Amino acid sequence: MFKLAMRTLRLRKGGFLATFVAVFFGALIVSACGGLMETGIRSETPVQRLAAAPIVVGGQQTLAVPEEDPATLDPEDKHKVKNATLPERVRVDAALAGRLRAVPGVTNVVGEVSFPVQLGTASALGHAWDSAALTPYALTGEAPKPGEVVVDADMGIAAGTTLPVAAHGTIAQYRVSGVAKAPRSMRDSALFFAASDAEKLSGHPGQFDAIGVFGGDVAAVSAVVGDAGVVTTGADRGALEFPEVTKSGENLIVLAAVSGGLSAMVMVFVVAGTLTLSTQQRLRELALLRAIGTTPRQLRRMVLGEALVVGVLAVAVAVVLGPVLGNWLFGELAAHHVVPDVLEYEQGWLPATVAAGASLLAVIAASFVAGRRASKVRPTEALAEALVERRWLTPIRVITAILCFAGGTALAIVTVAVMTGPVAASTAGPAVMLWAFGLAAISPGVTKVTAMLLSWPVRALSGVTGRVALLNTRVGAVRTAGAVTPIMLAVGIATANIYLQTTQEAVSNQAYTEDLRADAVVAGPGGLDPSVLGRVAAVPGVASASEYVTSTVFVEKPFDSTSGDDGWPALGVSELTGNAVEVPEKLGRHVGDTLSLRLGDGARVDVRVAAVVSQRAGFERLVLPASLLAPHTTLGLAPQLLVRAGEGVDTATLTSRLREATAGLPVAVGDRDALIAAHAKGNEIGAWVNYLLVGMIIAYTVISVVNTLVMATAKRRREFGLQRLSGFTRGQVLRMAGVEGGLIATIAVLLGTLVAAGSIVPFCLVVSGSVLPSGPLAIYLVVLAIAVVLSLVAILVPAWAATRGRAVDATSIGE
């Protein structure tokens, strides 16, 4: 049967190409997502500034978070603790450097501090000059004394120049004493200060970001460090230099897993539909094989053999090109600051193997579905049933539909009853696929019923061609369903994911603006000196001013079961002082309670609950004094001041006075709209990621739509010829095909909208209290227009080609 399969493939170029395209694009996307996942897992970051130090000591950037109340756990239950990534840089005590110098064999120990600096519009990182040995830099000129700097050679600044340097909320003039050149390309330009200046400007005196150790044994160094930090060598040193890659790697894993899993599900769906349609078009051929003695098992083996030959070829090409697509996607993510640009894209053999295995499993499953119906036909009935498949409802379809609808219903109930805020998307999103699979399982019946409901308007608008198109749609319900299903999938995925994102953005912006009482903002890219608050508060027309700091904190005691290992968003403001904290009702605490917190850099602090407030579900946060929260952030200072205007003072006047009061300081002044726009821009990054990855999947389904419709229409040449011989003109045949395309698009859009509603409505009820999503209607109209245009083009173009020439010639060619 394998030899027969190989011979039939040569005569079935259309079906061969259709299956190849479906498998190829599916495997390509899965392979690319696998590469992104491997990159996130590895999180390999080439070391730059710390390259010369063989051993680097840094802070422990993870925090052990218990999944259950430690008071109820056995001490041996280690598996019930998760490691959460701390959002702020964790530093080490500078005194550790002294202890490391005493380790036998250690020849040198160098502490590293790094902080943002501004030279006009140019950005750089400031360091102490003695840490240049960690790279090492080659110096031309002299080492800096207090009040002097050494500039990076890439900055093009000559020695002897005097520069205004803004750092840690202040601006001062520094003389350039020398120029330093790095031995390799660096992401950030460097500016080197005297040790005393660097310690002051870093904002964290007595602490190092990292410590480079030269010589000595790793085990001996680790014994001295103990729990005070982590010891790294080789490629692991990059994670201490760029701690942000750890969290970004985790996010990349989640993105790739969700997108790759969704792509794999869509691939099974599309490949099964393509192979089934291809097999249905060969029922006469398969029926003849049954009539001459071919067993059902042999038929299934033949269909499987054909599918595997095509699948192996498609997968082989896809796994070669998968890294190309994956690298491009990674480049786009890095360009839009979704992942750090220092992270290296890595794709080994494992993603290719997984993609190949998943794709071939999809081919095998699809060939089983495709060959099952033909293999069950009895030889005496084969020829009678070869052209039109009427019996489509099988126990497998019924069970699949019931399970999928039950799963979609369960997710909708969980979304409404359990989830709160944007996290509801985690259960609402997957429901799209379940509803789609359920409808696809019974799509021939649903297509026939929907066509009957549309019969009156179609007949009224299109006359005799519409009647014939309706008859074709109802009689060939299985064939029509094969075209409807991928369009339904594309409409459902596109509509659901786009409106889930727009609704989430709208609710996030609304939650932000509801709590925003400020009329202006004073922002400093390197942080604001605490004295700025007093200067701004004294400006005429200012009713109030407050520092504004954001971070993440973890409730350590009493045990918190509400936040998981993600911690609580924290906001620092000047209105609170001391160790007071304002908590949401969701936390379940009362005024006067004491909480033990871990701040963003892992520091422990005890706070007292000063207020319990009601906050919008899904946007709860803890409010702390800015003076308590800011020192434990990477920047060490508040990055913004929010200012409220007094009565009768307009925004333009307020911002003008603020600019005058802060003249000469490294700050920028903006109005309320600037604050809202900055918040919205932060949401746009997450939206862009969603649109990119979902758009890739939608593009795949669009390809399958064209693939399926072109293949289905091209095989109807003999049918079109018979219609022309019975009195139809070529124009009428094309109009009939156009009506069929319109019917297919209409049915698919209706079902796709129903699928999307199963996901959107529960989500919107939770986050906004409405059944309708937020976002422009134009999005839905564009999705509909694309579906209609694709359907019509994919049907009319092959129909036009199939009706060329004489009708009698078309009838003599056969199926």
Short mmCIF file of C-alpha atoms in Angstrom, two decimals, residues 221-528:
data_model
loop_
_atom_site.label_atom_id
_atom_site.label_comp_id
_atom_site.label_asym_id
_atom_site.label_seq_id
_atom_site.Cartn_x
_atom_site.Cartn_y
_atom_site.Cartn_z
CA VAL A 221 34.66 31.74 48.01
CA SER A 222 31.21 30.16 48.37
CA ALA A 223 31.98 29.13 51.94
CA VAL A 224 32.79 32.73 52.86
CA VAL A 225 29.77 34.17 51.03
CA GLY A 226 27.30 31.68 52.51
CA ASP A 227 23.74 33.06 52.52
CA ALA A 228 24.96 36.63 51.99
CA GLY A 229 24.83 36.25 48.19
CA VAL A 230 25.34 33.96 45.22
CA VAL A 231 28.59 32.93 43.57
CA THR A 232 28.70 32.63 39.77
CA THR A 233 31.22 31.74 37.12
CA GLY A 234 31.22 31.48 33.32
CA ALA A 235 28.03 32.44 31.48
CA ASP A 236 26.07 32.70 34.74
CA ARG A 237 27.90 35.96 35.54
CA GLY A 238 25.71 37.75 32.97
CA ALA A 239 22.63 37.27 35.14
CA LEU A 240 24.27 39.31 37.91
CA GLU A 241 25.25 42.06 35.51
CA PHE A 242 21.77 42.19 33.96
CA PRO A 243 19.33 40.88 36.63
CA GLU A 244 16.34 41.92 34.53
CA VAL A 245 16.90 38.95 32.20
CA THR A 246 15.64 36.52 34.85
CA LYS A 247 12.11 37.93 34.96
CA SER A 248 12.08 38.54 31.22
CA GLY A 249 13.10 34.93 30.65
CA GLU A 250 10.16 33.75 32.75
CA ASN A 251 7.78 35.96 30.79
CA LEU A 252 9.21 34.70 27.49
CA ILE A 253 8.62 31.10 28.58
CA VAL A 254 4.96 31.83 29.31
CA LEU A 255 4.46 33.70 26.03
CA ALA A 256 6.10 30.97 23.96
CA ALA A 257 4.27 28.17 25.78
CA VAL A 258 0.86 29.76 25.29
CA SER A 259 1.48 30.67 21.65
CA GLY A 260 3.14 27.36 20.79
CA GLY A 261 0.40 25.35 22.48
CA LEU A 262 -2.31 27.32 20.72
CA SER A 263 -0.48 26.90 17.41
CA ALA A 264 -0.20 23.15 17.92
CA MET A 265 -3.94 22.91 18.60
CA VAL A 266 -4.73 24.98 15.52
CA MET A 267 -2.37 22.83 13.47
CA VAL A 268 -4.16 19.61 14.44
CA PHE A 269 -7.40 21.29 13.54
CA VAL A 270 -6.24 22.62 10.16
CA VAL A 271 -4.31 19.52 9.06
CA ALA A 272 -7.22 17.26 9.95
CA GLY A 273 -9.60 19.45 7.95
CA THR A 274 -7.28 19.58 4.94
CA LEU A 275 -6.66 15.82 4.88
CA THR A 276 -10.34 15.06 5.41
CA LEU A 277 -11.37 17.29 2.53
CA SER A 278 -8.67 15.81 0.31
CA THR A 279 -9.87 12.30 1.12
CA GLN A 280 -13.52 13.17 0.59
CA GLN A 281 -12.69 14.34 -2.91
CA ARG A 282 -11.24 10.89 -3.60
CA LEU A 283 -14.14 8.82 -2.33
CA ARG A 284 -14.82 7.39 -5.80
CA GLU A 285 -11.22 6.25 -6.12
CA LEU A 286 -11.19 4.81 -2.59
CA ALA A 287 -14.57 3.17 -3.19
CA LEU A 288 -13.23 1.42 -6.29
CA LEU A 289 -10.30 0.12 -4.26
CA ARG A 290 -12.77 -1.29 -1.73
CA ALA A 291 -14.81 -2.85 -4.51
CA ILE A 292 -11.80 -4.77 -5.90
CA GLY A 293 -10.92 -6.29 -2.54
CA THR A 294 -8.84 -3.73 -0.66
CA THR A 295 -9.37 -4.14 3.08
CA PRO A 296 -10.23 -1.22 5.36
CA ARG A 297 -6.87 -1.62 7.08
CA GLN A 298 -5.06 -1.35 3.77
CA LEU A 299 -6.97 1.81 2.88
CA ARG A 300 -6.09 3.39 6.20
CA ARG A 301 -2.44 2.45 5.71
CA MET A 302 -2.48 4.02 2.24
CA VAL A 303 -3.95 7.28 3.52
CA LEU A 304 -1.48 7.27 6.41
CA GLY A 305 1.44 6.59 4.07
CA GLU A 306 0.50 9.49 1.79
CA ALA A 307 0.06 11.82 4.76
CA LEU A 308 3.36 10.81 6.35
CA VAL A 309 5.35 11.30 3.15
CA VAL A 310 3.94 14.81 2.77
CA GLY A 311 4.24 15.47 6.49
CA VAL A 312 7.88 14.42 6.73
CA LEU A 313 8.82 16.65 3.80
CA ALA A 314 6.92 19.63 5.24
CA VAL A 315 8.36 19.12 8.73
CA ALA A 316 11.91 18.80 7.38
CA VAL A 317 11.64 22.18 5.68
CA ALA A 318 9.87 23.75 8.69
CA VAL A 319 12.46 22.74 11.29
CA VAL A 320 15.21 24.22 9.09
CA LEU A 321 13.38 27.55 8.77
CA GLY A 322 11.98 27.54 12.33
CA PRO A 323 15.08 29.20 13.86
CA VAL A 324 14.88 31.92 11.20
CA LEU A 325 11.31 32.81 12.18
CA GLY A 326 12.11 32.42 15.88
CA ASN A 327 15.11 34.73 15.63
CA TRP A 328 13.02 37.32 13.79
CA LEU A 329 10.29 37.15 16.44
CA PHE A 330 12.89 37.49 19.19
CA GLY A 331 14.38 40.50 17.43
CA GLU A 332 10.97 42.15 17.30
CA LEU A 333 10.39 41.47 21.01
CA ALA A 334 13.79 42.95 21.87
CA ALA A 335 13.24 45.97 19.62
CA HIS A 336 9.98 46.73 21.46
CA HIS A 337 11.65 46.28 24.88
CA VAL A 338 9.62 43.20 25.76
CA VAL A 339 12.86 41.30 26.46
CA PRO A 340 16.30 42.80 27.17
CA ASP A 341 18.46 43.20 24.10
CA VAL A 342 21.37 41.57 25.96
CA LEU A 343 19.53 38.25 26.05
CA GLU A 344 20.81 35.82 23.41
CA TYR A 345 18.47 33.87 21.16
CA GLU A 346 19.14 30.16 21.54
CA GLN A 347 17.53 27.32 19.60
CA GLY A 348 19.02 23.85 19.75
CA TRP A 349 17.79 20.48 18.61
CA LEU A 350 15.05 20.09 21.21
CA PRO A 351 12.52 22.64 19.81
CA ALA A 352 12.99 21.16 16.34
CA THR A 353 12.40 17.66 17.71
CA VAL A 354 9.28 18.73 19.60
CA ALA A 355 7.92 20.61 16.58
CA ALA A 356 8.59 17.63 14.33
CA GLY A 357 7.00 15.21 16.78
CA ALA A 358 3.92 17.38 17.36
CA SER A 359 3.46 17.95 13.64
CA LEU A 360 3.80 14.28 12.72
CA LEU A 361 1.41 13.31 15.52
CA ALA A 362 -1.06 15.83 14.08
CA VAL A 363 -0.60 14.25 10.64
CA ILE A 364 -1.14 10.74 12.02
CA ALA A 365 -4.25 11.79 13.94
CA ALA A 366 -5.59 13.65 10.91
CA SER A 367 -4.94 10.71 8.56
CA PHE A 368 -6.78 8.42 10.98
CA VAL A 369 -9.81 10.71 10.91
CA ALA A 370 -9.59 11.11 7.14
CA GLY A 371 -9.25 7.41 6.36
CA ARG A 372 -11.81 6.15 8.84
CA ARG A 373 -14.94 7.10 6.89
CA ALA A 374 -13.77 5.67 3.56
CA SER A 375 -12.54 2.45 5.15
CA LYS A 376 -15.97 1.83 6.68
CA VAL A 377 -17.87 1.96 3.38
CA ARG A 378 -19.12 -1.49 2.31
CA PRO A 379 -18.05 -2.50 -1.21
CA THR A 380 -21.67 -2.82 -2.34
CA GLU A 381 -22.39 0.76 -1.24
CA ALA A 382 -19.13 2.32 -2.21
CA LEU A 383 -19.99 3.54 -5.68
CA ALA A 384 -23.31 4.94 -4.54
CA GLU A 385 -21.72 6.98 -1.82
CA ALA A 386 -18.56 7.98 -3.56
CA LEU A 387 -19.60 11.48 -4.57
CA VAL A 388 -21.53 12.81 -1.59
CA GLU A 389 -20.88 11.99 2.04
CA ARG A 390 -24.16 12.06 3.89
CA ARG A 391 -23.50 10.20 7.11
CA TRP A 392 -21.20 12.50 9.03
CA LEU A 393 -22.46 12.24 12.62
CA THR A 394 -20.37 9.68 14.48
CA PRO A 395 -20.00 8.82 18.16
CA ILE A 396 -16.53 10.39 18.17
CA ARG A 397 -17.90 13.70 16.86
CA VAL A 398 -20.71 13.67 19.43
CA ILE A 399 -18.38 12.90 22.34
CA THR A 400 -15.87 15.52 21.18
CA ALA A 401 -18.58 18.17 20.91
CA ILE A 402 -20.02 17.36 24.34
CA LEU A 403 -16.62 17.43 26.03
CA CYS A 404 -15.59 20.69 24.35
CA PHE A 405 -18.86 22.45 25.12
CA ALA A 406 -18.68 21.21 28.72
CA GLY A 407 -15.11 22.50 29.00
CA GLY A 408 -16.03 25.88 27.50
CA THR A 409 -18.99 26.17 29.87
CA ALA A 410 -16.82 25.23 32.86
CA LEU A 411 -14.23 27.86 31.95
CA ALA A 412 -16.97 30.48 31.58
CA ILE A 413 -18.33 29.61 35.04
CA VAL A 414 -14.84 29.74 36.59
CA THR A 415 -14.16 33.07 34.89
CA VAL A 416 -17.34 34.66 36.26
CA ALA A 417 -17.43 33.00 39.68
CA VAL A 418 -13.75 32.78 40.68
CA MET A 419 -11.55 35.14 38.68
CA THR A 420 -11.12 38.86 39.26
CA GLY A 421 -9.66 41.60 37.11
CA PRO A 422 -7.34 41.04 34.14
CA VAL A 423 -6.30 37.59 35.42
CA ALA A 424 -9.69 36.40 34.17
CA ALA A 425 -8.15 36.29 30.70
CA SER A 426 -6.21 33.16 31.76
CA THR A 427 -9.44 31.17 31.79
CA ALA A 428 -11.48 33.17 29.29
CA GLY A 429 -8.83 32.93 26.55
CA PRO A 430 -8.58 29.11 26.25
CA ALA A 431 -12.37 28.89 26.02
CA VAL A 432 -12.15 30.11 22.40
CA MET A 433 -10.49 26.89 21.29
CA LEU A 434 -12.91 24.67 23.20
CA TRP A 435 -15.97 26.34 21.69
CA ALA A 436 -14.34 26.21 18.26
CA PHE A 437 -13.49 22.51 18.55
CA GLY A 438 -16.98 21.74 19.76
CA LEU A 439 -18.63 23.52 16.84
CA ALA A 440 -16.15 22.01 14.39
CA ALA A 441 -17.07 18.50 15.51
CA ILE A 442 -20.69 19.06 14.51
CA SER A 443 -20.04 21.67 11.84
CA PRO A 444 -21.78 19.82 8.95
CA GLY A 445 -25.03 19.79 10.88
CA VAL A 446 -24.62 23.35 12.13
CA THR A 447 -23.76 24.48 8.59
CA LYS A 448 -26.86 22.84 7.14
CA VAL A 449 -29.14 24.33 9.81
CA THR A 450 -27.63 27.80 9.39
CA ALA A 451 -27.96 27.57 5.61
CA MET A 452 -31.66 26.74 6.02
CA LEU A 453 -32.14 29.77 8.25
CA LEU A 454 -30.46 31.96 5.61
CA SER A 455 -32.41 30.48 2.70
CA TRP A 456 -35.13 33.13 2.53
CA PRO A 457 -32.87 36.21 2.28
CA VAL A 458 -30.53 34.41 -0.12
CA ARG A 459 -33.38 33.44 -2.45
CA ALA A 460 -34.84 36.92 -2.28
CA LEU A 461 -31.53 38.58 -3.20
CA SER A 462 -29.95 36.18 -5.66
CA GLY A 463 -32.68 34.37 -7.60
CA VAL A 464 -32.00 31.06 -9.32
CA THR A 465 -28.22 31.14 -8.75
CA GLY A 466 -28.87 31.57 -5.04
CA ARG A 467 -31.26 28.62 -5.00
CA VAL A 468 -28.67 26.38 -6.62
CA ALA A 469 -26.01 27.67 -4.24
CA LEU A 470 -28.26 26.87 -1.27
CA LEU A 471 -28.90 23.40 -2.64
CA ASN A 472 -25.16 22.80 -3.10
CA THR A 473 -24.47 24.03 0.43
CA ARG A 474 -27.09 21.79 2.01
CA VAL A 475 -26.35 18.68 -0.03
CA GLY A 476 -22.58 19.10 0.28
CA ALA A 477 -22.73 20.04 3.95
CA VAL A 478 -19.58 18.09 4.80
CA ARG A 479 -17.61 19.80 2.02
CA THR A 480 -19.01 23.21 2.97
CA ALA A 481 -18.23 22.61 6.64
CA GLY A 482 -14.61 21.95 5.71
CA ALA A 483 -14.46 25.48 4.28
CA VAL A 484 -16.51 27.07 7.08
CA THR A 485 -14.42 25.67 9.93
CA PRO A 486 -11.08 27.43 9.30
CA ILE A 487 -12.82 30.77 8.68
CA MET A 488 -14.80 30.32 11.89
CA LEU A 489 -11.54 29.61 13.69
CA ALA A 490 -9.83 32.70 12.26
CA VAL A 491 -12.81 34.96 13.10
CA GLY A 492 -13.17 33.50 16.59
CA ILE A 493 -9.48 33.73 17.52
CA ALA A 494 -9.03 37.20 16.05
CA THR A 495 -12.18 38.70 17.56
CA ALA A 496 -11.72 37.13 20.99
CA ASN A 497 -8.05 37.90 21.46
CA ILE A 498 -8.17 41.43 20.10
CA TYR A 499 -11.21 42.43 22.15
CA LEU A 500 -9.87 40.71 25.27
CA GLN A 501 -6.77 42.87 24.89
CA THR A 502 -8.61 46.13 24.14
CA THR A 503 -10.97 45.54 27.05
CA GLN A 504 -8.09 44.81 29.39
CA GLU A 505 -6.31 47.98 28.26
CA ALA A 506 -9.45 50.07 28.70
CA VAL A 507 -10.12 48.72 32.18
CA SER A 508 -6.48 49.23 33.21
CA ASN A 509 -6.52 52.83 31.98
CA GLN A 510 -9.85 53.43 33.67
CA ALA A 511 -8.57 52.04 36.98
CA TYR A 512 -5.51 54.26 36.72
CA THR A 513 -7.43 57.44 35.92
CA GLU A 514 -10.05 56.75 38.62
CA ASP A 515 -7.38 56.90 41.31
CA LEU A 516 -5.41 59.71 39.69
CA ARG A 517 -5.94 63.04 41.41
CA ALA A 518 -2.85 64.75 40.04
CA ASP A 519 -2.93 67.63 37.57
CA ALA A 520 0.80 67.59 36.77
CA VAL A 521 3.89 65.41 37.12
CA VAL A 522 7.55 66.17 37.77
CA ALA A 523 9.72 63.28 36.58
CA GLY A 524 13.45 62.58 36.69
CA PRO A 525 14.96 59.73 34.62
CA GLY A 526 17.62 59.15 37.30
CA GLY A 527 15.27 59.76 40.21
CA LEU A 528 14.32 62.90 42.11
#
